[in-house]
PDB file of C-alpha atoms in Angstrom:
ATOM      1  CA  UNK A  27     -96.694 189.882-160.503  1.00  0.00           C
ATOM      2  CA  UNK A  28     -95.530 186.504-161.274  1.00  0.00           C
ATOM      3  CA  UNK A  29     -92.019 185.352-160.701  1.00  0.00           C
ATOM      4  CA  UNK A  30     -89.837 182.380-161.892  1.00  0.00           C
ATOM      5  CA  UNK A  31     -86.827 181.317-160.040  1.00  0.00           C
ATOM      6  CA  UNK A  32     -84.210 179.017-161.227  1.00  0.00           C
ATOM      7  CA  UNK A  33     -81.502 178.671-158.634  1.00  0.00           C
ATOM      8  CA  UNK A  34     -78.804 176.734-160.645  1.00  0.00           C
ATOM      9  CA  UNK A  35     -76.746 178.913-162.915  1.00  0.00           C
ATOM     10  CA  UNK A  36     -74.913 175.812-164.152  1.00  0.00           C
ATOM     11  CA  UNK A  37     -75.218 172.070-164.020  1.00  0.00           C
ATOM     12  CA  UNK A  38     -72.926 169.442-165.125  1.00  0.00           C
ATOM     13  CA  UNK A  39     -74.103 165.700-165.992  1.00  0.00           C
ATOM     14  CA  UNK A  40     -72.384 162.642-167.493  1.00  0.00           C
ATOM     15  CA  UNK A  41     -73.671 161.285-170.649  1.00  0.00           C
ATOM     16  CA  UNK A  42     -76.429 158.780-170.332  1.00  0.00           C
ATOM     17  CA  UNK A  43     -77.235 159.866-166.791  1.00  0.00           C
ATOM     18  CA  UNK A  44     -80.425 161.745-165.689  1.00  0.00           C
ATOM     19  CA  UNK A  45     -80.404 165.335-164.414  1.00  0.00           C
ATOM     20  CA  UNK A  46     -82.850 167.529-162.781  1.00  0.00           C
ATOM     21  CA  UNK A  47     -83.099 171.312-163.356  1.00  0.00           C
ATOM     22  CA  UNK A  48     -84.974 173.145-160.631  1.00  0.00           C
ATOM     23  CA  UNK A  49     -87.701 175.762-161.037  1.00  0.00           C
ATOM     24  CA  UNK A  50     -89.971 177.395-158.547  1.00  0.00           C
ATOM     25  CA  UNK A  51     -92.663 179.908-159.266  1.00  0.00           C
ATOM     26  CA  UNK A  52     -94.969 182.367-157.553  1.00  0.00           C
ATOM     27  CA  UNK A  53     -98.344 183.492-158.641  1.00  0.00           C
ATOM     28  CA  UNK A  54    -101.711 184.251-157.291  1.00  0.00           C
ATOM     29  CA  UNK A  55    -103.541 183.244-160.489  1.00  0.00           C
ATOM     30  CA  UNK A  56    -105.235 179.783-159.893  1.00  0.00           C
ATOM     31  CA  UNK A  57    -105.028 179.052-163.601  1.00  0.00           C
ATOM     32  CA  UNK A  58    -101.389 179.058-165.037  1.00  0.00           C
ATOM     33  CA  UNK A  59     -99.368 177.155-167.350  1.00  0.00           C
ATOM     34  CA  UNK A  60     -95.594 176.280-167.041  1.00  0.00           C
ATOM     35  CA  UNK A  61     -93.181 175.832-169.915  1.00  0.00           C
ATOM     36  CA  UNK A  62     -89.579 174.662-170.266  1.00  0.00           C
ATOM     37  CA  UNK A  63     -87.432 175.854-173.261  1.00  0.00           C
ATOM     38  CA  UNK A  64     -84.086 174.846-174.506  1.00  0.00           C
ATOM     39  CA  UNK A  65     -81.752 177.534-176.032  1.00  0.00           C
ATOM     40  CA  UNK A  66     -78.700 176.222-177.800  1.00  0.00           C
ATOM     41  CA  UNK A  67     -75.862 178.554-178.535  1.00  0.00           C
ATOM     42  CA  UNK A  68     -77.552 179.357-181.747  1.00  0.00           C
ATOM     43  CA  UNK A  69     -80.101 181.397-179.771  1.00  0.00           C
ATOM     44  CA  UNK A  70     -83.461 179.781-180.862  1.00  0.00           C
ATOM     45  CA  UNK A  71     -85.826 178.922-178.178  1.00  0.00           C
ATOM     46  CA  UNK A  72     -87.059 175.375-178.587  1.00  0.00           C
ATOM     47  CA  UNK A  73     -90.237 174.307-176.602  1.00  0.00           C
ATOM     48  CA  UNK A  74     -89.755 171.125-174.653  1.00  0.00           C
ATOM     49  CA  UNK A  75     -92.648 170.559-172.256  1.00  0.00           C
ATOM     50  CA  UNK A  76     -95.815 172.083-170.734  1.00  0.00           C
ATOM     51  CA  UNK A  77     -97.686 171.643-167.596  1.00  0.00           C
ATOM     52  CA  UNK A  78    -101.191 173.074-166.872  1.00  0.00           C
ATOM     53  CA  UNK A  79    -102.016 174.043-163.228  1.00  0.00           C
ATOM     54  CA  UNK A  80    -105.106 171.725-163.350  1.00  0.00           C
ATOM     55  CA  UNK A  81    -103.207 168.764-164.887  1.00  0.00           C
ATOM     56  CA  UNK A  82    -103.502 165.785-162.644  1.00  0.00           C
ATOM     57  CA  UNK A  83    -100.468 164.035-164.139  1.00  0.00           C
ATOM     58  CA  UNK A  84     -97.023 165.086-164.649  1.00  0.00           C
ATOM     59  CA  UNK A  85     -96.215 166.004-168.280  1.00  0.00           C
ATOM     60  CA  UNK A  86     -93.887 163.717-170.134  1.00  0.00           C
ATOM     61  CA  UNK A  87     -92.325 164.179-173.651  1.00  0.00           C
ATOM     62  CA  UNK A  88     -89.797 161.538-174.600  1.00  0.00           C
ATOM     63  CA  UNK A  89     -86.763 161.983-172.439  1.00  0.00           C
ATOM     64  CA  UNK A  90     -88.280 165.036-170.748  1.00  0.00           C
ATOM     65  CA  UNK A  91     -90.590 164.920-167.819  1.00  0.00           C
ATOM     66  CA  UNK A  92     -91.848 167.551-165.497  1.00  0.00           C
ATOM     67  CA  UNK A  93     -91.848 166.997-161.688  1.00  0.00           C
ATOM     68  CA  UNK A  94     -94.892 169.155-160.880  1.00  0.00           C
ATOM     69  CA  UNK A  95     -95.412 169.893-157.139  1.00  0.00           C
ATOM     70  CA  UNK A  96     -98.214 172.348-156.810  1.00  0.00           C
ATOM     71  CA  UNK A  97     -98.020 172.744-153.186  1.00  0.00           C
ATOM     72  CA  UNK A  98     -94.486 173.685-153.229  1.00  0.00           C
ATOM     73  CA  UNK A  99     -94.810 175.728-156.384  1.00  0.00           C
ATOM     74  CA  UNK A 100     -92.124 173.806-158.233  1.00  0.00           C
ATOM     75  CA  UNK A 101     -91.861 172.573-161.658  1.00  0.00           C
ATOM     76  CA  UNK A 102     -88.508 170.676-162.192  1.00  0.00           C
ATOM     77  CA  UNK A 103     -87.418 169.406-165.463  1.00  0.00           C
ATOM     78  CA  UNK A 104     -85.944 165.940-165.504  1.00  0.00           C
ATOM     79  CA  UNK A 105     -83.881 164.936-168.532  1.00  0.00           C
ATOM     80  CA  UNK A 106     -83.120 161.102-168.663  1.00  0.00           C
ATOM     81  CA  UNK A 107     -80.330 159.505-170.467  1.00  0.00           C
ATOM     82  CA  UNK A 108     -78.516 162.768-171.224  1.00  0.00           C
ATOM     83  CA  UNK A 109     -76.896 163.297-174.595  1.00  0.00           C
ATOM     84  CA  UNK A 110     -74.067 165.527-175.714  1.00  0.00           C
ATOM     85  CA  UNK A 111     -76.604 167.476-177.723  1.00  0.00           C
ATOM     86  CA  UNK A 112     -78.638 168.309-174.529  1.00  0.00           C
ATOM     87  CA  UNK A 113     -75.816 171.006-173.621  1.00  0.00           C
ATOM     88  CA  UNK A 114     -77.581 174.169-173.746  1.00  0.00           C
ATOM     89  CA  UNK A 115     -79.405 176.858-171.589  1.00  0.00           C
ATOM     90  CA  UNK A 116     -82.640 175.880-170.255  1.00  0.00           C
ATOM     91  CA  UNK A 117     -85.378 178.216-169.309  1.00  0.00           C
ATOM     92  CA  UNK A 118     -88.416 177.777-167.139  1.00  0.00           C
ATOM     93  CA  UNK A 119     -91.304 179.983-167.953  1.00  0.00           C
ATOM     94  CA  UNK A 120     -94.790 180.888-166.812  1.00  0.00           C
ATOM     95  CA  UNK A 121     -97.906 181.891-168.759  1.00  0.00           C
ATOM     96  CA  UNK A 122     -99.041 185.131-167.232  1.00  0.00           C
ATOM     97  CA  UNK A 123    -102.405 186.593-168.143  1.00  0.00           C
ATOM     98  CA  UNK A 124    -102.642 190.140-169.324  1.00  0.00           C
ATOM     99  CA  UNK A 125    -105.811 191.966-170.057  1.00  0.00           C
ATOM    100  CA  UNK A 126    -108.604 189.870-171.298  1.00  0.00           C
ATOM    101  CA  UNK A 127    -107.500 186.622-172.808  1.00  0.00           C
ATOM    102  CA  UNK A 128    -103.978 187.930-173.695  1.00  0.00           C
ATOM    103  CA  UNK A 129    -100.975 186.404-172.140  1.00  0.00           C
ATOM    104  CA  UNK A 130     -97.134 186.672-172.027  1.00  0.00           C
ATOM    105  CA  UNK A 131     -94.414 184.376-170.918  1.00  0.00           C
ATOM    106  CA  UNK A 132     -92.331 185.123-167.911  1.00  0.00           C
ATOM    107  CA  UNK A 133     -89.090 183.582-167.923  1.00  0.00           C
ATOM    108  CA  UNK A 134     -86.420 182.621-165.353  1.00  0.00           C
ATOM    109  CA  UNK A 135     -82.717 183.482-165.645  1.00  0.00           C
ATOM    110  CA  UNK A 136     -81.987 179.985-166.961  1.00  0.00           C
ATOM    111  CA  UNK A 137     -79.643 177.096-166.206  1.00  0.00           C
ATOM    112  CA  UNK A 138     -76.634 176.166-168.319  1.00  0.00           C
ATOM    113  CA  UNK A 139     -76.370 172.507-168.710  1.00  0.00           C
ATOM    114  CA  UNK A 140     -73.228 170.795-169.761  1.00  0.00           C
ATOM    115  CA  UNK A 141     -73.244 167.167-170.777  1.00  0.00           C
ATOM    116  CA  UNK A 142     -69.739 165.445-170.286  1.00  0.00           C
ATOM    117  CA  UNK A 143     -68.748 162.593-172.407  1.00  0.00           C
TER     118      UNK A 143
ATOM    119  CA  UNK B  10     -93.926 174.087-193.038  1.00  0.00           C
ATOM    120  CA  UNK B  11     -91.503 176.945-192.285  1.00  0.00           C
ATOM    121  CA  UNK B  12     -90.853 178.079-188.713  1.00  0.00           C
ATOM    122  CA  UNK B  13     -90.815 181.708-187.426  1.00  0.00           C
ATOM    123  CA  UNK B  14     -88.394 183.740-189.489  1.00  0.00           C
ATOM    124  CA  UNK B  15     -86.822 186.934-188.388  1.00  0.00           C
ATOM    125  CA  UNK B  16     -84.570 189.304-190.295  1.00  0.00           C
ATOM    126  CA  UNK B  17     -81.906 190.562-190.084  1.00  0.00           C
ATOM    127  CA  UNK B  18     -79.767 188.013-188.223  1.00  0.00           C
ATOM    128  CA  UNK B  19     -77.231 190.411-186.975  1.00  0.00           C
ATOM    129  CA  UNK B  20     -77.353 194.179-186.796  1.00  0.00           C
ATOM    130  CA  UNK B  21     -74.843 196.884-185.627  1.00  0.00           C
ATOM    131  CA  UNK B  22     -76.021 200.340-184.959  1.00  0.00           C
ATOM    132  CA  UNK B  23     -74.581 203.324-183.200  1.00  0.00           C
ATOM    133  CA  UNK B  24     -76.225 205.168-180.393  1.00  0.00           C
ATOM    134  CA  UNK B  25     -79.087 207.551-181.304  1.00  0.00           C
ATOM    135  CA  UNK B  26     -79.899 205.635-184.462  1.00  0.00           C
ATOM    136  CA  UNK B  27     -83.271 203.935-185.129  1.00  0.00           C
ATOM    137  CA  UNK B  28     -83.621 200.257-186.067  1.00  0.00           C
ATOM    138  CA  UNK B  29     -86.390 198.051-187.540  1.00  0.00           C
ATOM    139  CA  UNK B  30     -86.584 194.283-186.888  1.00  0.00           C
ATOM    140  CA  UNK B  31     -88.971 192.050-188.914  1.00  0.00           C
ATOM    141  CA  UNK B  32     -90.702 188.766-188.093  1.00  0.00           C
ATOM    142  CA  UNK B  33     -92.847 186.402-190.198  1.00  0.00           C
ATOM    143  CA  UNK B  34     -94.901 183.974-187.978  1.00  0.00           C
ATOM    144  CA  UNK B  35     -95.706 180.348-188.742  1.00  0.00           C
ATOM    145  CA  UNK B  36     -98.456 180.047-191.329  1.00  0.00           C
ATOM    146  CA  UNK B  37    -101.889 180.236-189.836  1.00  0.00           C
ATOM    147  CA  UNK B  38    -100.627 181.752-186.581  1.00  0.00           C
ATOM    148  CA  UNK B  39    -102.267 185.115-185.779  1.00  0.00           C
ATOM    149  CA  UNK B  40    -100.406 186.215-182.563  1.00  0.00           C
ATOM    150  CA  UNK B  41     -96.871 187.616-182.489  1.00  0.00           C
ATOM    151  CA  UNK B  42     -94.904 188.449-179.448  1.00  0.00           C
ATOM    152  CA  UNK B  43     -91.581 190.344-179.066  1.00  0.00           C
ATOM    153  CA  UNK B  44     -89.076 189.491-176.492  1.00  0.00           C
ATOM    154  CA  UNK B  45     -85.661 191.146-175.509  1.00  0.00           C
ATOM    155  CA  UNK B  46     -83.101 188.905-174.131  1.00  0.00           C
ATOM    156  CA  UNK B  47     -79.800 190.614-172.643  1.00  0.00           C
ATOM    157  CA  UNK B  48     -76.719 188.694-172.180  1.00  0.00           C
ATOM    158  CA  UNK B  49     -77.020 186.178-169.245  1.00  0.00           C
ATOM    159  CA  UNK B  50     -80.855 186.769-168.679  1.00  0.00           C
ATOM    160  CA  UNK B  51     -84.053 185.257-169.586  1.00  0.00           C
ATOM    161  CA  UNK B  52     -86.195 186.821-172.348  1.00  0.00           C
ATOM    162  CA  UNK B  53     -88.280 189.862-171.346  1.00  0.00           C
ATOM    163  CA  UNK B  54     -91.697 190.487-172.794  1.00  0.00           C
ATOM    164  CA  UNK B  55     -91.986 193.704-175.052  1.00  0.00           C
ATOM    165  CA  UNK B  56     -95.254 193.365-177.111  1.00  0.00           C
ATOM    166  CA  UNK B  57     -97.947 191.095-178.045  1.00  0.00           C
ATOM    167  CA  UNK B  58    -100.032 191.492-181.224  1.00  0.00           C
ATOM    168  CA  UNK B  59    -102.966 189.598-182.341  1.00  0.00           C
ATOM    169  CA  UNK B  60    -105.097 190.372-185.375  1.00  0.00           C
ATOM    170  CA  UNK B  61    -103.158 193.440-185.975  1.00  0.00           C
ATOM    171  CA  UNK B  62    -103.983 194.977-182.552  1.00  0.00           C
ATOM    172  CA  UNK B  63    -101.736 195.439-179.706  1.00  0.00           C
ATOM    173  CA  UNK B  64    -102.851 193.024-176.852  1.00  0.00           C
ATOM    174  CA  UNK B  65    -100.083 193.580-174.325  1.00  0.00           C
ATOM    175  CA  UNK B  66     -97.087 195.624-173.670  1.00  0.00           C
ATOM    176  CA  UNK B  67     -94.217 194.984-171.223  1.00  0.00           C
ATOM    177  CA  UNK B  68     -92.171 197.604-169.201  1.00  0.00           C
ATOM    178  CA  UNK B  69     -90.302 199.144-171.965  1.00  0.00           C
ATOM    179  CA  UNK B  70     -89.950 202.798-172.776  1.00  0.00           C
ATOM    180  CA  UNK B  71     -91.931 204.544-175.620  1.00  0.00           C
ATOM    181  CA  UNK B  72     -88.822 204.305-177.763  1.00  0.00           C
ATOM    182  CA  UNK B  73     -89.990 200.803-178.598  1.00  0.00           C
ATOM    183  CA  UNK B  74     -93.008 200.347-180.940  1.00  0.00           C
ATOM    184  CA  UNK B  75     -94.356 197.749-183.065  1.00  0.00           C
ATOM    185  CA  UNK B  76     -97.088 196.792-185.432  1.00  0.00           C
ATOM    186  CA  UNK B  77     -98.632 193.891-187.249  1.00  0.00           C
ATOM    187  CA  UNK B  78     -99.551 193.625-190.777  1.00  0.00           C
ATOM    188  CA  UNK B  79    -102.638 192.055-192.615  1.00  0.00           C
ATOM    189  CA  UNK B  80    -100.456 189.054-193.438  1.00  0.00           C
ATOM    190  CA  UNK B  81     -99.716 188.696-189.562  1.00  0.00           C
ATOM    191  CA  UNK B  82     -96.058 189.545-190.055  1.00  0.00           C
ATOM    192  CA  UNK B  83     -94.660 192.112-187.662  1.00  0.00           C
ATOM    193  CA  UNK B  84     -92.024 194.886-187.210  1.00  0.00           C
ATOM    194  CA  UNK B  85     -90.369 195.951-184.031  1.00  0.00           C
ATOM    195  CA  UNK B  86     -89.002 199.481-184.041  1.00  0.00           C
ATOM    196  CA  UNK B  87     -86.504 201.111-181.576  1.00  0.00           C
ATOM    197  CA  UNK B  88     -85.788 204.688-181.726  1.00  0.00           C
ATOM    198  CA  UNK B  89     -82.760 206.824-180.252  1.00  0.00           C
ATOM    199  CA  UNK B  90     -80.837 203.641-179.532  1.00  0.00           C
ATOM    200  CA  UNK B  91     -79.034 203.208-176.217  1.00  0.00           C
ATOM    201  CA  UNK B  92     -76.149 201.011-175.425  1.00  0.00           C
ATOM    202  CA  UNK B  93     -78.495 198.943-173.098  1.00  0.00           C
ATOM    203  CA  UNK B  94     -80.519 198.120-176.196  1.00  0.00           C
ATOM    204  CA  UNK B  95     -77.940 195.628-177.151  1.00  0.00           C
ATOM    205  CA  UNK B  96     -79.632 192.159-176.925  1.00  0.00           C
ATOM    206  CA  UNK B  97     -80.958 189.370-178.797  1.00  0.00           C
ATOM    207  CA  UNK B  98     -84.522 190.142-179.947  1.00  0.00           C
ATOM    208  CA  UNK B  99     -86.803 187.111-180.194  1.00  0.00           C
ATOM    209  CA  UNK B 100     -90.155 186.904-182.063  1.00  0.00           C
ATOM    210  CA  UNK B 101     -92.580 184.198-181.105  1.00  0.00           C
ATOM    211  CA  UNK B 102     -95.858 183.255-182.816  1.00  0.00           C
ATOM    212  CA  UNK B 103     -98.795 181.185-181.582  1.00  0.00           C
ATOM    213  CA  UNK B 104    -101.978 179.924-183.080  1.00  0.00           C
ATOM    214  CA  UNK B 105    -104.320 181.943-180.614  1.00  0.00           C
ATOM    215  CA  UNK B 106    -103.966 184.032-177.616  1.00  0.00           C
ATOM    216  CA  UNK B 107    -104.336 181.759-174.703  1.00  0.00           C
ATOM    217  CA  UNK B 108    -105.638 178.560-173.302  1.00  0.00           C
ATOM    218  CA  UNK B 109    -104.180 174.975-172.848  1.00  0.00           C
ATOM    219  CA  UNK B 110    -100.689 174.464-174.097  1.00  0.00           C
ATOM    220  CA  UNK B 111    -100.727 176.847-176.831  1.00  0.00           C
ATOM    221  CA  UNK B 112     -97.107 177.120-176.756  1.00  0.00           C
ATOM    222  CA  UNK B 113     -95.243 180.038-178.440  1.00  0.00           C
ATOM    223  CA  UNK B 114     -92.851 179.073-181.217  1.00  0.00           C
ATOM    224  CA  UNK B 115     -89.715 181.226-181.391  1.00  0.00           C
ATOM    225  CA  UNK B 116     -87.713 182.392-184.256  1.00  0.00           C
ATOM    226  CA  UNK B 117     -83.878 182.380-184.394  1.00  0.00           C
ATOM    227  CA  UNK B 118     -83.825 185.914-183.186  1.00  0.00           C
ATOM    228  CA  UNK B 119     -81.980 189.258-184.260  1.00  0.00           C
ATOM    229  CA  UNK B 120     -78.830 190.035-182.533  1.00  0.00           C
ATOM    230  CA  UNK B 121     -78.557 193.804-182.094  1.00  0.00           C
ATOM    231  CA  UNK B 122     -75.286 195.481-181.050  1.00  0.00           C
ATOM    232  CA  UNK B 123     -75.371 199.140-180.336  1.00  0.00           C
ATOM    233  CA  UNK B 124     -71.989 200.958-180.162  1.00  0.00           C
TER     234      UNK B 124
END
């Protein structure tokens, strides 16, 4: 079974600074996808960024970038120029294949990010 | 375009009762997945439906069931509610089953409280 580990229950960052949220994963599947989602206090999961296991370059989406180190099985999220609105729970997730072409997302326990003014 | 919608937003039930949660996917999306998120944890996979057929089931008891309708909306049913069923129930839709980025888009969730 696949596993996602987020070792930082909480992180603090000053506004306008960069922050890295850690994620390690474990899988025997050679083909997999890694996602990061943001969950504000409202509860809705917001997709941020995706990295495929065969992608040669690290994914970037605006202020979000993914530091993908395949050999170390890590997929850390980097948020540059933090904003107050970035304060939220952040979840790392892996696409796990079910029977046939079906799949599910396996989530880590999350990291609560607080951006201080 | 409207995102994933879920109803109701909040729900309070007592132990032993039954509950039905509803989800409408993004227009054109044929796959719906359900997740349970208890306080302080990440979401846990319950079901996936595609083209009205169950395509995946997580490690949940038979008290949990779901179905998908011809318009691709979905219902999650939970019978004989337990206190431990109190959670945020999230519905996610995607355009197809798998491959590439194909991210799942989540709804706002239904917060169920069992007393």
